[in-house]
Short mmCIF file of C-alpha atoms in Angstrom, two decimals:
data_model
loop_
_atom_site.label_atom_id
_atom_site.label_comp_id
_atom_site.label_asym_id
_atom_site.label_seq_id
_atom_site.Cartn_x
_atom_site.Cartn_y
_atom_site.Cartn_z
CA MET A 1 -2.41 -19.36 29.80
CA GLU A 2 -0.84 -17.48 26.94
CA VAL A 3 0.24 -13.88 27.46
CA CYS A 4 0.22 -11.66 24.39
CA TYR A 5 1.60 -8.15 24.58
CA GLN A 6 -0.94 -5.81 23.02
CA LEU A 7 -2.36 -2.34 23.02
CA PRO A 8 -5.36 -1.59 25.26
CA VAL A 9 -8.21 -3.51 23.74
CA LEU A 10 -10.94 -0.89 24.06
CA PRO A 11 -10.75 2.71 22.82
CA LEU A 12 -10.50 5.35 25.47
CA ASP A 13 -13.65 7.10 24.30
CA ARG A 14 -15.80 4.05 25.11
CA PRO A 15 -17.85 4.60 28.31
CA VAL A 16 -16.40 2.43 31.05
CA PRO A 17 -17.80 2.12 34.61
CA LYS A 18 -15.73 3.87 37.26
CA HIS A 19 -15.33 0.72 39.31
CA VAL A 20 -13.80 -0.93 36.25
CA LEU A 21 -11.31 1.86 35.72
CA SER A 22 -10.12 1.56 39.29
CA ARG A 23 -9.20 -2.07 38.90
CA ARG A 24 -5.99 -3.41 37.46
CA GLY A 25 -5.24 -6.62 35.66
CA ALA A 26 -7.57 -8.99 33.86
CA ILE A 27 -11.20 -8.05 34.46
CA SER A 28 -14.03 -10.56 34.30
CA PHE A 29 -17.43 -9.51 32.97
CA SER A 30 -20.61 -11.47 32.87
CA SER A 31 -21.55 -12.53 29.37
CA SER A 32 -24.72 -10.49 29.71
CA SER A 33 -22.83 -7.32 30.51
CA SER A 34 -24.39 -4.25 28.91
CA LEU A 35 -20.88 -3.11 27.99
CA PHE A 36 -20.90 -5.57 25.12
CA GLY A 37 -24.57 -6.35 24.62
CA ALA A 38 -23.92 -9.83 23.31
CA PRO A 39 -25.20 -12.88 25.18
CA ASP A 40 -22.83 -15.42 23.75
CA PRO A 41 -19.15 -15.21 24.75
CA ARG A 42 -18.23 -17.61 21.97
CA GLN A 43 -19.68 -15.17 19.49
CA LEU A 44 -17.60 -12.36 20.94
CA SER A 45 -14.51 -14.50 20.82
CA GLN A 46 -14.72 -14.58 17.06
CA ARG A 47 -14.42 -10.80 16.75
CA ARG A 48 -11.17 -9.09 15.99
CA GLY A 49 -9.58 -7.69 19.11
CA ALA A 50 -8.36 -8.72 22.51
CA ILE A 51 -11.38 -10.67 23.71
CA SER A 52 -11.24 -14.30 24.68
CA TYR A 53 -12.77 -16.66 27.17
CA ASP A 54 -11.70 -19.52 29.33
CA SER A 55 -13.21 -22.70 27.89
CA SER A 56 -13.96 -23.88 31.42
CA ASP A 57 -16.01 -20.78 32.24
CA GLN A 58 -18.67 -20.01 29.67
CA THR A 59 -20.09 -17.06 31.62
CA ALA A 60 -17.04 -14.81 31.75
CA LEU A 61 -14.97 -12.71 29.40
CA TYR A 62 -11.44 -11.80 30.37
CA ILE A 63 -10.44 -8.38 29.16
CA ARG A 64 -7.38 -6.29 29.82
CA MET A 65 -8.67 -2.73 29.84
CA LEU A 66 -5.74 -0.58 30.88
CA GLY A 67 -2.74 -2.82 30.69
CA ASP A 68 -0.67 -4.14 27.84
CA VAL A 69 -1.42 -7.86 27.86
CA ARG A 70 -4.17 -10.09 26.69
CA VAL A 71 -4.94 -13.37 28.42
CA ARG A 72 -6.28 -16.15 26.28
CA SER A 73 -7.06 -19.76 26.87
CA GLN A 74 -4.70 -22.21 25.26
CA VAL A 75 -7.49 -23.18 22.93
CA GLY A 76 -7.85 -19.57 21.76
CA PHE A 77 -9.53 -18.77 18.49
CA GLU A 78 -8.59 -18.19 14.90
CA PRO A 79 -8.91 -14.51 13.94
CA GLU A 80 -10.49 -13.63 10.66
CA ARG A 81 -7.95 -13.59 7.88
CA ARG A 82 -8.18 -10.27 6.10
CA SER A 83 -5.18 -10.28 3.81
CA SER A 84 -6.28 -12.77 1.21
CA HIS A 85 -5.98 -12.90 -2.53
CA PRO A 86 -9.67 -12.96 -3.60
CA TYR A 87 -8.82 -13.01 -7.27
CA LEU A 88 -7.53 -16.54 -6.94
CA TYR A 89 -11.14 -17.55 -6.38
CA ILE A 90 -12.61 -15.48 -9.25
CA ASP A 91 -15.69 -15.10 -7.10
CA PHE A 92 -16.14 -11.37 -6.90
CA ARG A 93 -18.70 -10.47 -9.56
CA THR A 94 -16.01 -10.40 -12.21
CA LEU A 95 -17.02 -13.10 -14.64
CA HIS A 96 -20.76 -13.27 -14.00
CA THR A 97 -21.77 -11.19 -17.01
CA ARG A 98 -19.54 -12.16 -19.89
CA LEU A 99 -18.26 -15.56 -18.88
CA ASP A 100 -21.17 -16.90 -16.86
CA TYR A 101 -18.88 -18.65 -14.39
CA GLY A 102 -20.29 -19.65 -11.06
CA SER A 103 -18.64 -19.25 -7.73
CA THR A 104 -15.67 -21.55 -7.33
CA SER A 105 -15.86 -21.55 -3.57
CA SER A 106 -18.84 -22.08 -1.33
CA SER A 107 -17.19 -21.39 1.99
CA SER A 108 -18.11 -18.31 3.97
CA ALA A 109 -14.52 -17.15 4.47
CA PRO A 110 -13.84 -16.31 0.81
CA GLU A 111 -17.23 -14.62 0.61
CA ARG A 112 -16.29 -12.38 3.54
CA ARG A 113 -13.02 -11.48 1.89
CA VAL A 114 -14.78 -10.72 -1.38
CA HIS A 115 -17.27 -8.45 0.41
CA ARG A 116 -14.56 -6.34 1.96
CA LEU A 117 -12.92 -5.84 -1.44
CA LEU A 118 -16.06 -4.73 -3.25
CA SER A 119 -16.82 -1.71 -1.10
CA PHE A 120 -14.50 0.84 0.43
CA GLN A 121 -17.10 1.40 3.15
CA ARG A 122 -17.29 -2.34 3.79
CA TYR A 123 -17.82 -2.06 7.53
CA LEU A 124 -18.33 1.68 7.91
CA HIS A 125 -21.58 1.29 9.83
CA SER A 126 -20.63 -1.76 11.85
CA SER A 127 -18.56 -1.85 15.00
CA ARG A 128 -14.83 -2.30 14.58
CA LEU A 129 -13.96 -1.12 18.06
CA LEU A 130 -12.39 -4.44 18.92
CA ARG A 131 -10.81 -5.06 15.54
CA GLY A 132 -7.52 -4.22 13.99
CA VAL A 133 -4.70 -4.93 16.44
CA PRO A 134 -2.70 -7.80 14.97
CA GLN A 135 -0.97 -10.04 17.43
CA GLN A 136 2.50 -8.97 16.45
CA ILE A 137 2.10 -5.21 16.90
CA PRO A 138 4.05 -4.01 19.95
CA LEU A 139 2.78 -1.49 22.48
CA HIS A 140 5.82 0.72 22.32
CA ILE A 141 4.84 2.27 18.99
CA LEU A 142 2.80 4.78 20.99
CA ASP A 143 5.65 6.16 23.06
CA GLU A 144 8.43 5.75 20.48
CA ASP A 145 10.20 3.27 22.68
CA TYR A 146 11.83 1.58 19.70
CA THR A 147 14.66 -0.72 20.56
CA GLY A 148 17.64 -2.30 18.88
CA GLN A 149 18.32 -2.08 15.20
CA ALA A 150 14.86 -0.80 14.27
CA ARG A 151 15.49 2.33 16.30
CA CYS A 152 18.91 2.77 14.74
CA MET A 153 17.37 2.49 11.28
CA LEU A 154 14.77 5.15 12.10
CA GLU A 155 17.59 7.54 12.94
CA LYS A 156 18.70 7.21 9.31
CA VAL A 157 15.23 7.18 7.74
CA GLY A 158 16.25 10.00 5.39
CA ASN A 159 19.01 7.91 3.80
CA TRP A 160 18.22 6.91 0.21
CA ASN A 161 19.80 3.50 0.82
CA PHE A 162 17.20 2.77 3.53
CA ASP A 163 16.45 -0.98 3.41
CA ILE A 164 12.69 -1.23 3.87
CA PHE A 165 12.78 -5.04 3.70
CA LEU A 166 15.15 -5.24 6.66
CA PHE A 167 13.13 -2.62 8.52
CA ASP A 168 9.95 -4.62 7.99
CA ARG A 169 11.58 -7.69 9.48
CA LEU A 170 12.91 -5.74 12.45
CA THR A 171 9.45 -4.32 13.16
CA ASN A 172 7.85 -7.76 12.89
CA GLY A 173 5.92 -6.88 9.75
CA ASN A 174 4.76 -3.45 10.94
CA SER A 175 6.98 -1.21 8.84
CA LEU A 176 4.14 0.97 7.54
CA ILE A 177 2.69 1.70 10.98
CA THR A 178 6.07 2.24 12.61
CA LEU A 179 7.51 4.42 9.86
CA THR A 180 4.44 6.59 9.32
CA PHE A 181 3.94 7.21 13.03
CA HIS A 182 7.60 8.07 13.46
CA LEU A 183 7.55 10.60 10.62
CA LEU A 184 4.32 12.23 11.79
CA ASN A 185 5.79 12.56 15.25
CA GLN A 186 9.17 13.75 13.99
CA TYR A 187 7.51 16.62 12.11
CA GLY A 188 5.48 17.46 15.21
CA LEU A 189 2.22 16.94 13.28
CA VAL A 190 0.53 14.91 16.02
CA GLU A 191 0.78 17.81 18.44
CA LEU A 192 0.27 20.55 15.86
CA PHE A 193 -2.99 19.12 14.49
CA GLN A 194 -4.00 17.80 17.92
CA LEU A 195 -4.44 14.27 16.58
CA ASP A 196 -5.90 11.84 19.07
CA MET A 197 -3.30 9.14 19.71
CA VAL A 198 -5.81 6.29 19.92
CA LYS A 199 -7.57 7.37 16.74
CA LEU A 200 -4.26 7.77 14.95
CA TRP A 201 -3.18 4.34 16.08
CA ARG A 202 -6.44 2.77 14.90
CA PHE A 203 -6.15 4.53 11.56
CA LEU A 204 -2.59 3.32 10.91
CA VAL A 205 -3.42 -0.22 11.98
CA MET A 206 -6.45 -0.31 9.71
CA VAL A 207 -4.46 1.13 6.81
CA GLN A 208 -1.79 -1.54 7.16
CA GLU A 209 -4.42 -4.26 7.47
CA ASP A 210 -6.20 -3.16 4.32
CA TYR A 211 -3.10 -3.76 2.23
CA HIS A 212 -3.19 -7.34 0.96
CA SER A 213 -0.17 -9.16 2.31
CA ASP A 214 -0.61 -11.88 -0.31
CA ASN A 215 0.22 -9.41 -3.07
CA PRO A 216 3.88 -9.89 -4.00
CA TYR A 217 4.27 -6.19 -4.74
CA HIS A 218 1.29 -4.00 -3.84
CA ASN A 219 1.39 -4.58 -0.12
CA ALA A 220 2.13 -2.61 3.04
CA ILE A 221 5.89 -2.86 2.52
CA HIS A 222 5.56 -1.07 -0.80
CA ALA A 223 3.46 1.62 0.89
CA ALA A 224 6.14 2.03 3.57
CA ASP A 225 8.83 2.27 0.88
CA VAL A 226 6.91 4.99 -0.96
CA THR A 227 6.36 6.85 2.32
CA GLN A 228 10.09 6.78 3.06
CA ALA A 229 10.88 8.04 -0.46
CA MET A 230 8.30 10.80 -0.08
CA TYR A 231 10.00 11.87 3.12
CA CYS A 232 13.34 12.05 1.29
CA TYR A 233 11.83 14.27 -1.40
CA MET A 234 10.11 16.58 1.08
CA ARG A 235 13.51 17.14 2.73
CA GLU A 236 15.00 18.46 -0.50
CA PRO A 237 15.85 22.18 -0.19
CA MET A 238 13.29 23.33 -2.77
CA LEU A 239 10.48 21.68 -0.84
CA ALA A 240 11.72 21.86 2.75
CA LYS A 241 11.70 25.65 2.75
CA SER A 242 8.28 25.93 1.08
CA LEU A 243 5.96 23.17 2.31
CA THR A 244 3.47 23.96 5.03
CA SER A 245 2.63 21.59 7.86
CA CYS A 246 -0.63 20.75 6.09
CA ASP A 247 1.29 19.90 2.90
CA ILE A 248 3.58 17.57 4.83
CA LEU A 249 0.69 15.84 6.58
CA LEU A 250 -1.13 15.27 3.30
CA GLY A 251 2.05 14.10 1.59
CA LEU A 252 2.76 11.45 4.22
CA LEU A 253 -0.85 10.25 4.42
CA ALA A 254 -1.14 10.08 0.63
CA ALA A 255 2.05 8.04 0.40
CA ALA A 256 0.88 5.64 3.10
CA THR A 257 -2.56 5.11 1.54
CA HIS A 258 -1.87 5.53 -2.19
CA ASP A 259 -2.41 1.81 -2.96
CA LEU A 260 -4.84 1.00 -0.15
CA ASP A 261 -6.77 -2.24 -0.69
CA HIS A 262 -5.00 -2.91 -4.00
CA PRO A 263 -6.36 -6.21 -5.39
CA GLY A 264 -3.13 -7.29 -7.08
CA VAL A 265 -4.48 -6.90 -10.64
CA ASN A 266 -4.53 -3.91 -12.98
CA GLN A 267 -7.32 -1.75 -14.34
CA PRO A 268 -7.74 -3.57 -17.68
CA PHE A 269 -8.38 -6.78 -15.75
CA LEU A 270 -11.14 -5.13 -13.74
CA ILE A 271 -12.69 -3.67 -16.88
CA LYS A 272 -12.72 -6.81 -18.99
CA THR A 273 -14.18 -8.85 -16.13
CA ASP A 274 -16.97 -6.30 -15.56
CA HIS A 275 -15.85 -5.74 -12.02
CA TYR A 276 -18.00 -3.66 -9.71
CA LEU A 277 -15.24 -1.08 -9.21
CA ALA A 278 -14.80 -0.54 -12.94
CA THR A 279 -18.51 0.17 -13.27
CA LEU A 280 -18.55 2.40 -10.19
CA TYR A 281 -15.73 4.62 -11.45
CA ARG A 282 -16.69 4.39 -15.14
CA ASN A 283 -13.43 2.73 -16.19
CA THR A 284 -11.46 5.85 -15.25
CA SER A 285 -8.62 5.70 -12.71
CA VAL A 286 -10.48 2.77 -11.19
CA LEU A 287 -7.81 1.66 -8.74
CA GLU A 288 -6.72 5.15 -7.75
CA ASN A 289 -10.31 6.19 -7.02
CA HIS A 290 -10.74 3.06 -4.94
CA HIS A 291 -7.53 3.75 -2.98
CA TRP A 292 -8.67 7.31 -2.28
CA LYS A 293 -12.21 6.39 -1.22
CA SER A 294 -10.86 3.58 0.94
CA ALA A 295 -8.57 6.06 2.71
CA VAL A 296 -11.45 8.50 3.22
CA GLY A 297 -13.56 5.69 4.63
CA LEU A 298 -10.90 4.89 7.23
CA LEU A 299 -10.42 8.56 8.10
CA ARG A 300 -14.12 8.92 8.78
CA GLU A 301 -14.45 5.61 10.55
CA THR A 302 -11.67 6.41 12.96
CA GLY A 303 -12.66 10.08 13.25
CA LEU A 304 -9.03 11.13 12.89
CA PHE A 305 -10.03 14.60 11.63
CA SER A 306 -13.39 14.79 13.40
CA HIS A 307 -12.13 17.54 15.72
CA LEU A 308 -11.37 19.83 12.77
CA PRO A 309 -13.95 22.16 11.22
CA ALA A 310 -16.06 20.25 8.70
CA GLU A 311 -14.89 22.40 5.80
CA ASP A 312 -11.22 21.85 6.64
CA SER A 313 -11.74 18.11 6.95
CA LEU A 314 -13.46 17.93 3.56
CA ASN A 315 -10.72 20.01 1.95
CA MET A 316 -8.07 17.65 3.29
CA GLU A 317 -9.97 14.65 1.93
CA ARG A 318 -10.20 16.29 -1.51
CA GLU A 319 -6.52 17.19 -1.59
CA LEU A 320 -5.63 13.70 -0.43
CA GLY A 321 -7.62 12.37 -3.37
CA SER A 322 -5.90 14.73 -5.77
CA LEU A 323 -2.51 13.40 -4.68
CA ILE A 324 -3.52 9.74 -4.91
CA LEU A 325 -5.21 10.17 -8.31
CA ALA A 326 -1.94 11.62 -9.65
CA THR A 327 -0.32 8.19 -9.27
CA ASP A 328 -2.42 6.84 -12.17
CA ILE A 329 0.27 5.72 -14.59
CA SER A 330 -2.11 6.18 -17.53
CA ARG A 331 -1.91 9.96 -16.91
CA GLN A 332 1.88 9.96 -16.84
CA ASN A 333 2.31 11.98 -20.04
CA GLU A 334 -0.25 14.55 -18.90
CA TYR A 335 1.58 15.31 -15.66
CA LEU A 336 5.02 15.08 -17.22
CA SER A 337 4.15 17.52 -20.00
CA ARG A 338 2.76 20.03 -17.51
CA PHE A 339 5.86 19.65 -15.32
CA ARG A 340 8.13 20.19 -18.31
CA ARG A 341 6.21 23.32 -19.37
CA HIS A 342 6.57 24.83 -15.92
CA LEU A 343 10.30 24.14 -15.93
CA ASP A 344 10.79 25.51 -19.44
CA GLN A 345 8.91 28.69 -18.58
CA GLU A 346 10.49 28.92 -15.13
CA ASN A 347 7.16 29.97 -13.64
CA LEU A 348 6.90 27.62 -10.69
CA CYS A 349 6.24 29.63 -7.55
CA LEU A 350 6.18 27.49 -4.43
CA SER A 351 4.64 30.27 -2.41
CA ASN A 352 1.54 29.57 -4.49
CA GLY A 353 -0.61 26.85 -2.91
CA SER A 354 -1.67 25.27 -6.22
CA HIS A 355 1.96 25.10 -7.41
CA ARG A 356 3.04 23.49 -4.15
CA HIS A 357 0.26 20.93 -4.49
CA PHE A 358 1.35 20.14 -8.04
CA ILE A 359 4.93 19.60 -6.90
CA LEU A 360 3.62 17.28 -4.16
CA GLN A 361 1.81 15.33 -6.88
CA MET A 362 5.03 15.01 -8.87
CA ALA A 363 6.95 14.01 -5.73
CA LEU A 364 4.43 11.27 -5.00
CA LYS A 365 4.62 10.07 -8.60
CA CYS A 366 8.40 9.87 -8.28
CA ALA A 367 8.17 8.08 -4.94
CA ASP A 368 5.67 5.65 -6.40
CA ILE A 369 8.00 4.47 -9.18
CA CYS A 370 11.38 5.13 -7.59
CA ASN A 371 12.50 1.52 -7.24
CA PRO A 372 14.68 1.58 -10.40
CA CYS A 373 16.52 4.46 -8.68
CA ARG A 374 17.36 2.46 -5.56
CA PRO A 375 20.65 0.56 -5.09
CA TRP A 376 20.77 -2.66 -7.11
CA GLU A 377 20.23 -4.96 -4.13
CA LEU A 378 16.91 -3.26 -3.34
CA SER A 379 15.84 -2.46 -6.88
CA LYS A 380 16.28 -6.07 -8.02
CA GLN A 381 14.01 -7.35 -5.26
CA TRP A 382 11.25 -4.91 -6.20
CA SER A 383 11.61 -5.78 -9.88
CA GLU A 384 11.17 -9.47 -9.17
CA LYS A 385 8.18 -8.86 -6.91
CA VAL A 386 6.26 -6.65 -9.33
CA THR A 387 6.93 -9.07 -12.18
CA GLU A 388 5.72 -11.96 -10.05
CA GLU A 389 2.47 -10.10 -9.38
CA PHE A 390 1.93 -9.47 -13.08
CA PHE A 391 2.65 -13.06 -13.98
CA GLN A 392 0.10 -14.14 -11.37
CA GLN A 393 -2.49 -12.01 -13.13
CA GLY A 394 -1.48 -13.53 -16.47
CA ASP A 395 -1.95 -17.04 -15.08
CA ILE A 396 -5.45 -16.13 -13.87
CA GLU A 397 -6.31 -14.70 -17.27
CA LYS A 398 -5.10 -17.86 -19.01
CA LYS A 399 -7.02 -20.07 -16.61
CA HIS A 400 -10.27 -18.29 -17.37
CA LYS A 401 -9.69 -17.97 -21.12
CA LEU A 402 -9.20 -14.20 -21.00
CA GLU A 403 -6.85 -12.20 -23.18
CA VAL A 404 -3.54 -11.96 -21.35
CA SER A 405 -2.67 -8.36 -20.49
CA PRO A 406 0.59 -6.86 -21.81
CA LEU A 407 3.65 -7.78 -19.75
CA CYS A 408 1.68 -10.44 -17.83
CA ASP A 409 2.61 -13.48 -19.96
CA GLN A 410 5.65 -15.14 -18.44
CA GLY A 411 6.04 -17.22 -21.59
CA ILE A 412 7.19 -14.22 -23.62
CA ASN A 413 8.29 -11.71 -20.97
CA THR A 414 11.26 -11.61 -18.63
CA VAL A 415 12.04 -9.46 -15.61
CA GLY A 416 14.95 -7.83 -17.42
CA ASN A 417 13.06 -6.86 -20.56
CA ILE A 418 10.16 -5.44 -18.56
CA GLN A 419 12.49 -3.40 -16.38
CA ILE A 420 14.57 -2.05 -19.25
CA GLY A 421 11.43 -1.00 -21.08
CA PHE A 422 9.96 0.64 -18.01
CA MET A 423 13.12 2.59 -17.23
CA THR A 424 13.47 3.75 -20.82
CA TYR A 425 9.93 4.92 -21.44
CA VAL A 426 8.63 5.87 -17.99
CA ALA A 427 11.20 6.30 -15.22
CA GLU A 428 14.04 8.07 -17.02
CA PRO A 429 11.89 10.89 -18.53
CA LEU A 430 10.23 11.56 -15.16
CA PHE A 431 13.39 11.60 -13.06
CA ALA A 432 15.25 13.67 -15.64
CA GLU A 433 12.67 16.41 -15.21
CA TRP A 434 12.72 16.04 -11.44
CA ALA A 435 16.49 16.56 -11.54
CA ARG A 436 15.90 19.77 -13.51
CA PHE A 437 13.54 20.95 -10.78
CA SER A 438 15.70 19.83 -7.86
CA ASP A 439 19.30 19.50 -8.98
CA THR A 440 20.68 18.01 -5.79
CA ARG A 441 22.93 15.17 -4.78
CA LEU A 442 19.90 12.94 -4.25
CA SER A 443 18.63 13.55 -7.78
CA GLN A 444 22.01 12.70 -9.27
CA THR A 445 22.26 9.63 -7.07
CA MET A 446 18.89 8.39 -8.29
CA LEU A 447 19.82 8.89 -11.94
CA GLY A 448 23.14 7.16 -11.33
CA HIS A 449 21.50 4.13 -9.71
CA MET A 450 18.98 3.88 -12.54
CA GLY A 451 21.71 3.88 -15.16
CA LEU A 452 23.63 1.17 -13.33
CA ASN A 453 20.51 -0.91 -12.77
CA LYS A 454 19.53 -0.67 -16.42
CA ALA A 455 23.02 -1.82 -17.43
CA SER A 456 22.84 -4.69 -14.92
CA TRP A 457 19.56 -5.92 -16.36
CA GLY A 458 21.06 -5.68 -19.85
CA SER A 459 24.03 -7.79 -18.77
CA LEU A 460 21.77 -10.39 -17.20
CA GLN A 461 19.75 -10.55 -20.40
CA GLN A 462 22.91 -11.13 -22.45
CA GLU A 463 24.09 -13.86 -20.10
CA GLN A 464 20.74 -15.62 -20.31
CA THR A 465 20.82 -15.38 -24.10
CA SER A 466 24.34 -16.83 -24.21
CA VAL A 467 23.38 -19.74 -21.98
CA SER A 468 20.37 -20.46 -24.19
CA GLU A 469 22.49 -20.45 -27.32
CA GLU A 470 25.05 -22.82 -25.84
CA ALA A 471 22.29 -25.20 -24.79
CA GLU A 472 20.96 -25.56 -28.35
CA PRO A 473 21.99 -28.85 -30.01
CA SER A 474 22.31 -27.37 -33.49
CA SER A 475 23.00 -24.04 -35.10
CA ALA A 476 19.78 -24.29 -37.07
CA GLY A 477 17.79 -24.70 -33.91
CA THR A 478 19.68 -21.79 -32.41
CA ASP A 479 18.93 -19.53 -35.36
CA THR A 480 15.25 -20.34 -35.15
CA GLU A 481 15.16 -19.64 -31.44
CA ASP A 482 17.10 -16.38 -31.85
CA SER A 483 14.64 -15.16 -34.42
CA THR A 484 11.72 -16.05 -32.20
CA ALA A 485 13.37 -14.37 -29.20
CA ALA A 486 14.10 -11.24 -31.21
CA ALA A 487 10.50 -11.03 -32.38
CA ALA A 488 9.27 -11.57 -28.84
CA ALA A 489 11.62 -8.87 -27.54
CA THR A 490 10.30 -6.45 -30.14
CA ARG A 491 6.73 -7.17 -29.09
CA ARG A 492 7.64 -6.73 -25.42
CA ASN A 493 9.29 -3.36 -25.97
CA ARG A 494 6.30 -2.22 -28.03
CA ASN A 495 3.94 -3.29 -25.23
CA THR A 496 6.00 -1.45 -22.66
CA ALA A 497 6.05 1.72 -24.75
CA THR A 498 2.29 1.51 -25.24
CA ALA A 499 1.70 1.09 -21.53
CA ALA A 500 3.96 4.03 -20.79
CA GLY A 501 1.87 6.12 -23.14
CA GLY A 502 -1.07 5.79 -20.82
CA THR A 503 -3.40 3.12 -22.17
CA SER A 504 -4.35 1.78 -18.77
CA SER A 505 -3.96 2.28 -15.08
CA LYS A 506 -1.26 0.35 -13.23
CA GLU A 507 -0.29 -1.58 -16.28
CA ILE A 508 3.46 -1.21 -16.07
CA PRO A 509 5.33 -3.41 -13.64
CA GLN A 510 8.22 -1.22 -12.73
CA GLY A 511 11.13 -2.13 -10.59
CA SER A 512 9.60 0.41 -8.33
CA ARG A 513 5.94 -0.09 -8.35
CA GLU A 514 3.16 0.35 -10.74
CA SER A 515 0.65 2.48 -8.93
#
């Protein structure tokens, strides 16, 4: 028998017979038990959660109710894979109108994955009580019993050099759950807002699951990185002395969910393929609206705020949406201009709730695209990941005879050129204004890292150009290639500038993110 350390497999608010609660260890139920209401144990075994059966006993289910282990037969079962890349199948109502392509996959698994992408309320009315606890998630997240290096890293979670990649490895792929729970607990928000621990746990697990792990960039690690950056900004003196507990809770939740269920492609792709989401949100902040509504769906499904007055709960959902919608890169100039006006007129008053909310929006925007401001070792990894994701989209567009989106054609774009353009037209103007608002050591550190990173990418570009020139057999061939490369570089910089001006949502692959 295989022993898997897990959380309790049933929520504490599920009615359980008293004689069951008094027992310890693995409990056997008849397959006709009214607790589950399903006659077939094999059917139950296919559900997400800690339910399995012994293949030699078809009339029993073995469930660990109060302990921390799950007992499975060696045969076990394959859990449903939820972190897929549905766009690789192009079977999600994207090309049915203009291109008349049929489904490229007839299996039920891709269809299930497509269904969960198309609607943020995908399983809102169906039971997920036994779903959502991946095998690798440890029990000790609930009592903060972190061990080893992961615990040491959490003690320095406010350090700007925090290595989220290492932290994700140390937490066995659960960086978003671990980090968010730790920060909520550190601020005392769990106790202050009387958040139910089981509901909070389910919410964080479901949030992490709904990030697509197959996305090179827009995945749970990116969300954890943005959450850590948001924490750093909220600790800055200007904010730390002004933010309320509600502001902090919304800031952390918005950072954790700001890219929830991101499909790994940008808004123009969804629009030109007539995707359901583009139609639903009328081609406006399509991805951001989807992230927000997905987060609201999980909040309501888990009932995390169900104990609060209805009006307060709705207000929190609206403010959460306002924060997430601010990450739309196509509205960059709008927010930046307003921020600059406030700073020029020196009329920001953080005792004013609307001003505090606006500063939270700007902080989340900074956290969302802060990767160029990280140390080179971290920034370079993010740059390569976001470029990989864009090139994947470009390959899909080429495969289906679609116009390749700007910055997505790996034949004419490089990581260095994309990053230099993004820093010049998007990141530097934003962080320069943030430094005006909060002129601290952190702000100067971020600007310093960005300058060094930009220079490093420039040096790499020059080295690559030199190697290419030396490899040319003749000077004539070299001149021709140089002219072509110069023209391509001009087009790339123009594309980057256009994207920075706000032509589309999530169109700019920054070394930090791209919404």
